[in-house]
CSV table of C-alpha atoms in Angstrom, one decimal:
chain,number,residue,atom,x,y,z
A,16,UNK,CA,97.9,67.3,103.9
A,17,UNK,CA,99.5,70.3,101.6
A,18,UNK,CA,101.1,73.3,102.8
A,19,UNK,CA,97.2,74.4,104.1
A,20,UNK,CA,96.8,71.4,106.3
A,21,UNK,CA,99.7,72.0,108.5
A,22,UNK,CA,98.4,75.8,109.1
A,23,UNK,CA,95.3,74.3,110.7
A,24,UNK,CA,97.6,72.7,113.4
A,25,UNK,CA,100.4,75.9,113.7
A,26,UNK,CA,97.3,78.5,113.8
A,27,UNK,CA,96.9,77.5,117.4
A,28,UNK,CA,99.1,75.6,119.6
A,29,UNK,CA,95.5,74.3,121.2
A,30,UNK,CA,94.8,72.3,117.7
A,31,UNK,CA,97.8,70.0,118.8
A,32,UNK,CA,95.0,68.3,121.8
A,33,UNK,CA,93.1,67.0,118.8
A,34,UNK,CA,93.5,67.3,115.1
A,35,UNK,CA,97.0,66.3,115.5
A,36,UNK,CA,96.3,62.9,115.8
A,37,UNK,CA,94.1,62.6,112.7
A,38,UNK,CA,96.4,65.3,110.5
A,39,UNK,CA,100.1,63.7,111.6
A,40,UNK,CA,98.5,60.3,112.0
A,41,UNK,CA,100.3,59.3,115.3
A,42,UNK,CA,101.0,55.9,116.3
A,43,UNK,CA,100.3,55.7,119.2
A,44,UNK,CA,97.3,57.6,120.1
A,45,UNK,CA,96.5,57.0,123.3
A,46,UNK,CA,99.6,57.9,124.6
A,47,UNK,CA,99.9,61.4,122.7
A,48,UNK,CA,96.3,62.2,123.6
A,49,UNK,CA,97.1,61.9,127.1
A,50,UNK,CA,100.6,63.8,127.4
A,51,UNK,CA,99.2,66.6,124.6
A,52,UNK,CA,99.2,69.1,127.3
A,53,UNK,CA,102.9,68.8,128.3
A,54,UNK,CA,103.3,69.2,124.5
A,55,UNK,CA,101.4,72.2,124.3
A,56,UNK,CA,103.5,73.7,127.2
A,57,UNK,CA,106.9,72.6,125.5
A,58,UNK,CA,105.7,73.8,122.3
A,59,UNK,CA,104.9,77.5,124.4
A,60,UNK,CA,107.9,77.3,126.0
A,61,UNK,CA,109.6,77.2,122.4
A,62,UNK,CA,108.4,81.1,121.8
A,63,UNK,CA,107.7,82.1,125.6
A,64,UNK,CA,110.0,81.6,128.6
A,65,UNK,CA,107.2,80.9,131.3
A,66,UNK,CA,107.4,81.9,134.8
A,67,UNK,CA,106.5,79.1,137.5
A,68,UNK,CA,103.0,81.1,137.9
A,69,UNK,CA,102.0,81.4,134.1
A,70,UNK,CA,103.2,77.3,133.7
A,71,UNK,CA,101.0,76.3,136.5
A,72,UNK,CA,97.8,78.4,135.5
A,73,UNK,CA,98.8,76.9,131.6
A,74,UNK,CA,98.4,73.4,133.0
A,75,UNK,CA,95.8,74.3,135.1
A,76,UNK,CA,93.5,75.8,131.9
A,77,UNK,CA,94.9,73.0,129.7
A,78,UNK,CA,93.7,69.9,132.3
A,79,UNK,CA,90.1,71.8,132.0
A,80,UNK,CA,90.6,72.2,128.4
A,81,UNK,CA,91.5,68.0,128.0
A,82,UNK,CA,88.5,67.1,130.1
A,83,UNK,CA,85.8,68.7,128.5
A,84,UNK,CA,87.5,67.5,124.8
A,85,UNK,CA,87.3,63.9,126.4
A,86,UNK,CA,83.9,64.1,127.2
A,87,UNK,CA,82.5,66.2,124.2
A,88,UNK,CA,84.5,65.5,121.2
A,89,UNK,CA,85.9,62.4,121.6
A,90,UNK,CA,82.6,60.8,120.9
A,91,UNK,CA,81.7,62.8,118.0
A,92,UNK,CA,85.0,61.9,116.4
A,93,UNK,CA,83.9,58.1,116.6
A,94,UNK,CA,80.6,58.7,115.0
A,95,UNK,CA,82.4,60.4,112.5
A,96,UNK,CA,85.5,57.7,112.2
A,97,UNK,CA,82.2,54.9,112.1
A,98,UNK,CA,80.6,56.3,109.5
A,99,UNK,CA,84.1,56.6,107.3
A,100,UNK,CA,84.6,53.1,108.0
A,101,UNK,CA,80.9,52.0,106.8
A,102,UNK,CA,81.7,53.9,103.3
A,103,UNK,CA,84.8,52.7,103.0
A,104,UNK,CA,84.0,49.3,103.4
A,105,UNK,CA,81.7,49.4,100.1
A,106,UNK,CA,84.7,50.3,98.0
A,107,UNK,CA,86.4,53.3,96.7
A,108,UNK,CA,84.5,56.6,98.1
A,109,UNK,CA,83.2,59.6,95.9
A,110,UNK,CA,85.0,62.5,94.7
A,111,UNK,CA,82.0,64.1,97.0
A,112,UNK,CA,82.0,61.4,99.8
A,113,UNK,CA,85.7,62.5,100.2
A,114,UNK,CA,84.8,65.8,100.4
A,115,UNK,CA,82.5,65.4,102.8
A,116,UNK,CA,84.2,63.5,105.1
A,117,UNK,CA,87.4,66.4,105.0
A,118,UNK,CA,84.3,69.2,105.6
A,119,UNK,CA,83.1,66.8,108.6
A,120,UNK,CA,86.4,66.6,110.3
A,121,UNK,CA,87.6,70.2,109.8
A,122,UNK,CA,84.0,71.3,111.7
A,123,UNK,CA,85.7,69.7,114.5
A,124,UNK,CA,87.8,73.0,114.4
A,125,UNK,CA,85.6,75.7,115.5
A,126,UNK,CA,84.1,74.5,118.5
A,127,UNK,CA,88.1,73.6,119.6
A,128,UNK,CA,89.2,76.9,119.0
A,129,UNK,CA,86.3,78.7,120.6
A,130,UNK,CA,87.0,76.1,124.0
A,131,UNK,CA,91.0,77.0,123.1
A,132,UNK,CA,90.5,80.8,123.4
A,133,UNK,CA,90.3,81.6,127.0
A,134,UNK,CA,93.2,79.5,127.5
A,135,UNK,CA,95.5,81.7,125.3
A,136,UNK,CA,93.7,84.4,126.4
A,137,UNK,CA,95.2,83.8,130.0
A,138,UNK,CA,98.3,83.0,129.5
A,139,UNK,CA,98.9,86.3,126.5
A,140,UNK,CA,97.1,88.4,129.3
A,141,UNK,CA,99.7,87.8,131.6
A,142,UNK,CA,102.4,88.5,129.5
A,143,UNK,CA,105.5,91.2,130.7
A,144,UNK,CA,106.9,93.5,127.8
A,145,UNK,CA,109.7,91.6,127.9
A,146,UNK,CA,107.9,88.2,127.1
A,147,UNK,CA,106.2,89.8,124.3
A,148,UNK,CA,109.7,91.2,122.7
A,149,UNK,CA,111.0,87.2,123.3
A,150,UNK,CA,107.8,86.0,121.5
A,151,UNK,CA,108.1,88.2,118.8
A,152,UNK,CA,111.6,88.1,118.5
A,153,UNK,CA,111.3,84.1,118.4
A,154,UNK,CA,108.5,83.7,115.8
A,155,UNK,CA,110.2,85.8,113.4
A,156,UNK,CA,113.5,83.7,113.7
A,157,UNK,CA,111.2,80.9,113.5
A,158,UNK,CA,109.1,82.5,110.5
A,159,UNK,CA,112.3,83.1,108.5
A,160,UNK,CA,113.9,79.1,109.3
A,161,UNK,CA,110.5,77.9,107.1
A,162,UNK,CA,111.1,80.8,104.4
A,163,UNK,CA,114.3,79.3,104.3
A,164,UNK,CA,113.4,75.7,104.4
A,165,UNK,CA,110.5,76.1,101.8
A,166,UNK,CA,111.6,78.7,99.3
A,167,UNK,CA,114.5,77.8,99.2
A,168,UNK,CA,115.5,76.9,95.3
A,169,UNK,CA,113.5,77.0,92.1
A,170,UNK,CA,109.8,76.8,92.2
A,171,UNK,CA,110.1,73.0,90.9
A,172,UNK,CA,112.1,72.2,93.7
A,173,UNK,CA,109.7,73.9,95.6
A,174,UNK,CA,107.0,71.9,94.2
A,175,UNK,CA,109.3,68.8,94.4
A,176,UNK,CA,109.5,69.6,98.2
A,177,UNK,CA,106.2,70.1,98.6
A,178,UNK,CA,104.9,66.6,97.0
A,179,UNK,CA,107.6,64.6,99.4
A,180,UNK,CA,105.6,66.2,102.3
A,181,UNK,CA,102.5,65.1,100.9
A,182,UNK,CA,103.1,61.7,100.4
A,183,UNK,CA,105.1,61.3,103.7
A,184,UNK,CA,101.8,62.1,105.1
A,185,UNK,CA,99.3,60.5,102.9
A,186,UNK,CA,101.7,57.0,103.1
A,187,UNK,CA,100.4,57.4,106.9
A,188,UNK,CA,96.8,56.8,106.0
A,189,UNK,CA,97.2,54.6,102.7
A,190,UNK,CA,100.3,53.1,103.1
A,191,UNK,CA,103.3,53.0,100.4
A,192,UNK,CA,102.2,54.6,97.5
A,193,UNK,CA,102.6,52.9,94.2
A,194,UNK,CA,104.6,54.8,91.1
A,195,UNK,CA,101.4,56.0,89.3
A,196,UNK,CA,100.3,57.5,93.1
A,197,UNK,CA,103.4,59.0,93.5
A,198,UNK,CA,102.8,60.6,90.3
A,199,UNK,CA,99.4,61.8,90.7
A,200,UNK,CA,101.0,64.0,93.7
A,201,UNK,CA,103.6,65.2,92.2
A,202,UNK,CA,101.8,66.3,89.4
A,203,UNK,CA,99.4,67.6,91.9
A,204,UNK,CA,101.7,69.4,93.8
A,205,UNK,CA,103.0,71.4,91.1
A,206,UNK,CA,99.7,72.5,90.0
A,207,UNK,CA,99.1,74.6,93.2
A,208,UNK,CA,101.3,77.5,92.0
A,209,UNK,CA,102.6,80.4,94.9
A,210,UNK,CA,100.9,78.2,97.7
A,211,UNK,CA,104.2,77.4,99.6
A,212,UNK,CA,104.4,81.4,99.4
A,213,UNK,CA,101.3,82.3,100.0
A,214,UNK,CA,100.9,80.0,103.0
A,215,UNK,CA,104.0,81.3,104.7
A,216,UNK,CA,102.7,85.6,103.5
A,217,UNK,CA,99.8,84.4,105.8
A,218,UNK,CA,101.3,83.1,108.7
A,219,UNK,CA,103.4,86.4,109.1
A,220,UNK,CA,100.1,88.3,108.8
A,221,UNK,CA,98.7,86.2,111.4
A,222,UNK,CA,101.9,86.6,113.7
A,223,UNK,CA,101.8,90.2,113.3
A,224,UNK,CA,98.3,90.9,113.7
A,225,UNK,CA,99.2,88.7,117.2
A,226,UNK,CA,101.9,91.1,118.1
A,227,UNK,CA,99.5,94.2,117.5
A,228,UNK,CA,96.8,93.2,119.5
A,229,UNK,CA,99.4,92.0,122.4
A,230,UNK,CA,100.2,95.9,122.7
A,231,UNK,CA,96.4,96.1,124.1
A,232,UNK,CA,96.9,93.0,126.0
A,233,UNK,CA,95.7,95.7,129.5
A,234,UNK,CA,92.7,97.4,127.4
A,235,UNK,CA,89.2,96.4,127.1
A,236,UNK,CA,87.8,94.3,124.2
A,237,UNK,CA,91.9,92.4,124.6
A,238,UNK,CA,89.6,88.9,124.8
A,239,UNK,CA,87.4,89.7,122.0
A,240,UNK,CA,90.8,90.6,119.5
A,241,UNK,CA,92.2,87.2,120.7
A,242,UNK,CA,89.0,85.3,120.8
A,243,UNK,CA,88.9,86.5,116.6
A,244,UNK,CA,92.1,85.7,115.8
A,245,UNK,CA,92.1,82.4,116.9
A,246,UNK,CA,88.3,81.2,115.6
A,247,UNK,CA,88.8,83.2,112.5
A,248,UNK,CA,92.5,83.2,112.1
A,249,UNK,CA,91.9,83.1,107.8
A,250,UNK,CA,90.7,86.8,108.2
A,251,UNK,CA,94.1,88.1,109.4
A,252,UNK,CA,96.2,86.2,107.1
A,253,UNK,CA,94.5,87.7,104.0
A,254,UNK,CA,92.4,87.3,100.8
A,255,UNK,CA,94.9,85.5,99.0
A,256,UNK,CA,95.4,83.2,102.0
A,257,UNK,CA,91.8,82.9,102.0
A,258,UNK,CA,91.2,82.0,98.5
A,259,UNK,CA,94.4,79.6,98.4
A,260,UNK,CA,92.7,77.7,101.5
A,261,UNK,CA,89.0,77.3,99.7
A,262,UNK,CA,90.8,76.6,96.6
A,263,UNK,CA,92.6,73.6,98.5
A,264,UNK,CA,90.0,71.9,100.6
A,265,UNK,CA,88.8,71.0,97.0
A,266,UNK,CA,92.0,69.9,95.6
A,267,UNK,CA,92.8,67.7,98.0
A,268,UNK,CA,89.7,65.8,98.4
A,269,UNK,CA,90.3,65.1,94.3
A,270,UNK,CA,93.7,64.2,95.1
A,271,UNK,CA,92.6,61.9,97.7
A,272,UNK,CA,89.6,60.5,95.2
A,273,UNK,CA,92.3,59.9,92.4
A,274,UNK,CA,95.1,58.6,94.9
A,275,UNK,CA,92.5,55.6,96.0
A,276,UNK,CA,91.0,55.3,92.3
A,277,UNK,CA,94.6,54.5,91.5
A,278,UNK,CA,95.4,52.4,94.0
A,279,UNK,CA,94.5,48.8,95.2
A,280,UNK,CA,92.6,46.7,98.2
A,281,UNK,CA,95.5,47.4,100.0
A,282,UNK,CA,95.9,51.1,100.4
A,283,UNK,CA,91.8,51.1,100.9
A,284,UNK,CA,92.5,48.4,103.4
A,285,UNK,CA,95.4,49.9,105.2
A,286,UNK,CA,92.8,53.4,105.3
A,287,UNK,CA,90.5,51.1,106.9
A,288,UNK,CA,92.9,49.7,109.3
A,289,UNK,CA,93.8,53.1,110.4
A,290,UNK,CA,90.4,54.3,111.0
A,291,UNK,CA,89.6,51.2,113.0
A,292,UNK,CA,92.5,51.9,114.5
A,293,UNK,CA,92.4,55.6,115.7
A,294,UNK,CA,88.5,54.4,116.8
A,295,UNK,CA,89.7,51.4,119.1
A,296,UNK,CA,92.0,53.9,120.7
A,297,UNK,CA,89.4,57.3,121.4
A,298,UNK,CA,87.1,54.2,122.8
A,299,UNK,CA,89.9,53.3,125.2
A,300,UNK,CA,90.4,56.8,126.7
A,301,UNK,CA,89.0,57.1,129.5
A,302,UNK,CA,88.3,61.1,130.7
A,303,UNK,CA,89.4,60.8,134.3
């Protein structure tokens, strides 16, 4: 839910099938698990300007891509939502319960990404020079619009910034946070130093380490460079970017401890509403 949450769903247009639901916390699930795919292609569409052949064989990879999360993962992500529920209903979780339940849900990650590959591995293997100039073109236009949007003033309004987006996201799960809440994020926020900056250094490493391998998009071992830079994307965007994101995962599962420590029933209960929520909803899909 700070700046290294949202990498986790812009590191690969794929993420957007799954962990967007739990990360954005959409209401209505059902429907945005079902239409992701068109998402993904709109989002594509944003960088790429598809031909008629590439958009079919996208939908085509992506329908494949859908099934196989229906059947697979959608069942581990109740078992995982189940247990949540069971520890949250005996009252305020663990620094280390927290944690555990953030490790549990980012595992989902790998075995996406590693299902996600070949997918973008298609579609950036059919790409024309021209549609890699457009892409690159577009993510550094793109790359500079966030620069903008998240440097821009002092680093306390930086850090101001950065706490608004937190709790706009955390009031998702818990509901409105009360003063002494609001606090604790603020307070958290601007305890995490150059993240904004270094989060944003590593998604232009990432981008350009994209661009790079695109150039040997018609030479052997092309899968292998994608295939690494989408299950391991941390190792392109750096050792500061990996340090920042270990450094995080920690932080914000003590956020989230303190957040509900100084909360009531109510923001535990409106936690446990979601999860019941997003449950009753992956139960409903059907995979057909």
């Amino acid at each position: 839910m700070d700046d290294s949450t949202p990498r986790i769903i812009r590191a690969c247009w794929l993420v957007g099938l799954a962990l967007l639901i739990f990360l954005e916390g959409c209401s209505q699930t059902r429907l945005a698990y079902r239409y992701a795919d068109w998402g993904v292609v709109w989002w594509v569409e944003d960088y790429i300007s598809l031909t008629s052949e590439q958009e079919v064989q996208l939908n085509q990879d992506l329908e494949l891509l859908r099934q196989w999360h229906c059947s697979a993962e959608l069942p581990r992500y109740r078992q995982w939502l189940t247990v949540l529920k069971s520890d949250l209903a005996e009252g305020t979780p663990s620094e280390a319960t927290v944690l555990f339940h953030q490790e549990q849900l980012m595992d989902f990650l790998p075995d996406l990404l590693e299902r996600a590959a070949p997918v973008a591995i298609n579609l950036l293997s059919s790409l024309s020079d021209e549609q890699v100039a457009e892409l690159g073109e577009n993510m550094a236009e793109k790359q500079r619009e966030l620069e903008q949007e998240m440097l821009e003033g002092t680093s306390a309004e930086t850090a101001r910034a950065r706490a608004e987006r937190t709790i706009e996201r955390i009031e998702r799960w818990l509901g409105d946070l009360n003063q002494e809440q609001r606090s604790i994020v603020e307070n958290w926020s601007a305890d995490r130093g150059q993240q904004t900056e270094i989060w944003l250094a590593g998604r232009k490493n990432w981008q350009l380490a994209l661009l790079v391998t695109l150039e040997q998009r018609r030479q052997p071992g092309f899968a292998e460079q994608v295939n690494e830079l989408l299950v391991h994307s941390e190792r392109a965007r750096g050792a500061e970017y990996q340090a920042m994101l270990a450094e995080s995962r920690v932080a914000m599962a003590g956020l989230m401890h303190d957040l509900l420590q100084a909360g009531d029933t109510r923001h535990q209960d409106h936690l446990l509403a979601r999860a019941s929520e997003l449950n009753g909803d992956f139960a409903a899909l059907t995979c057909s």
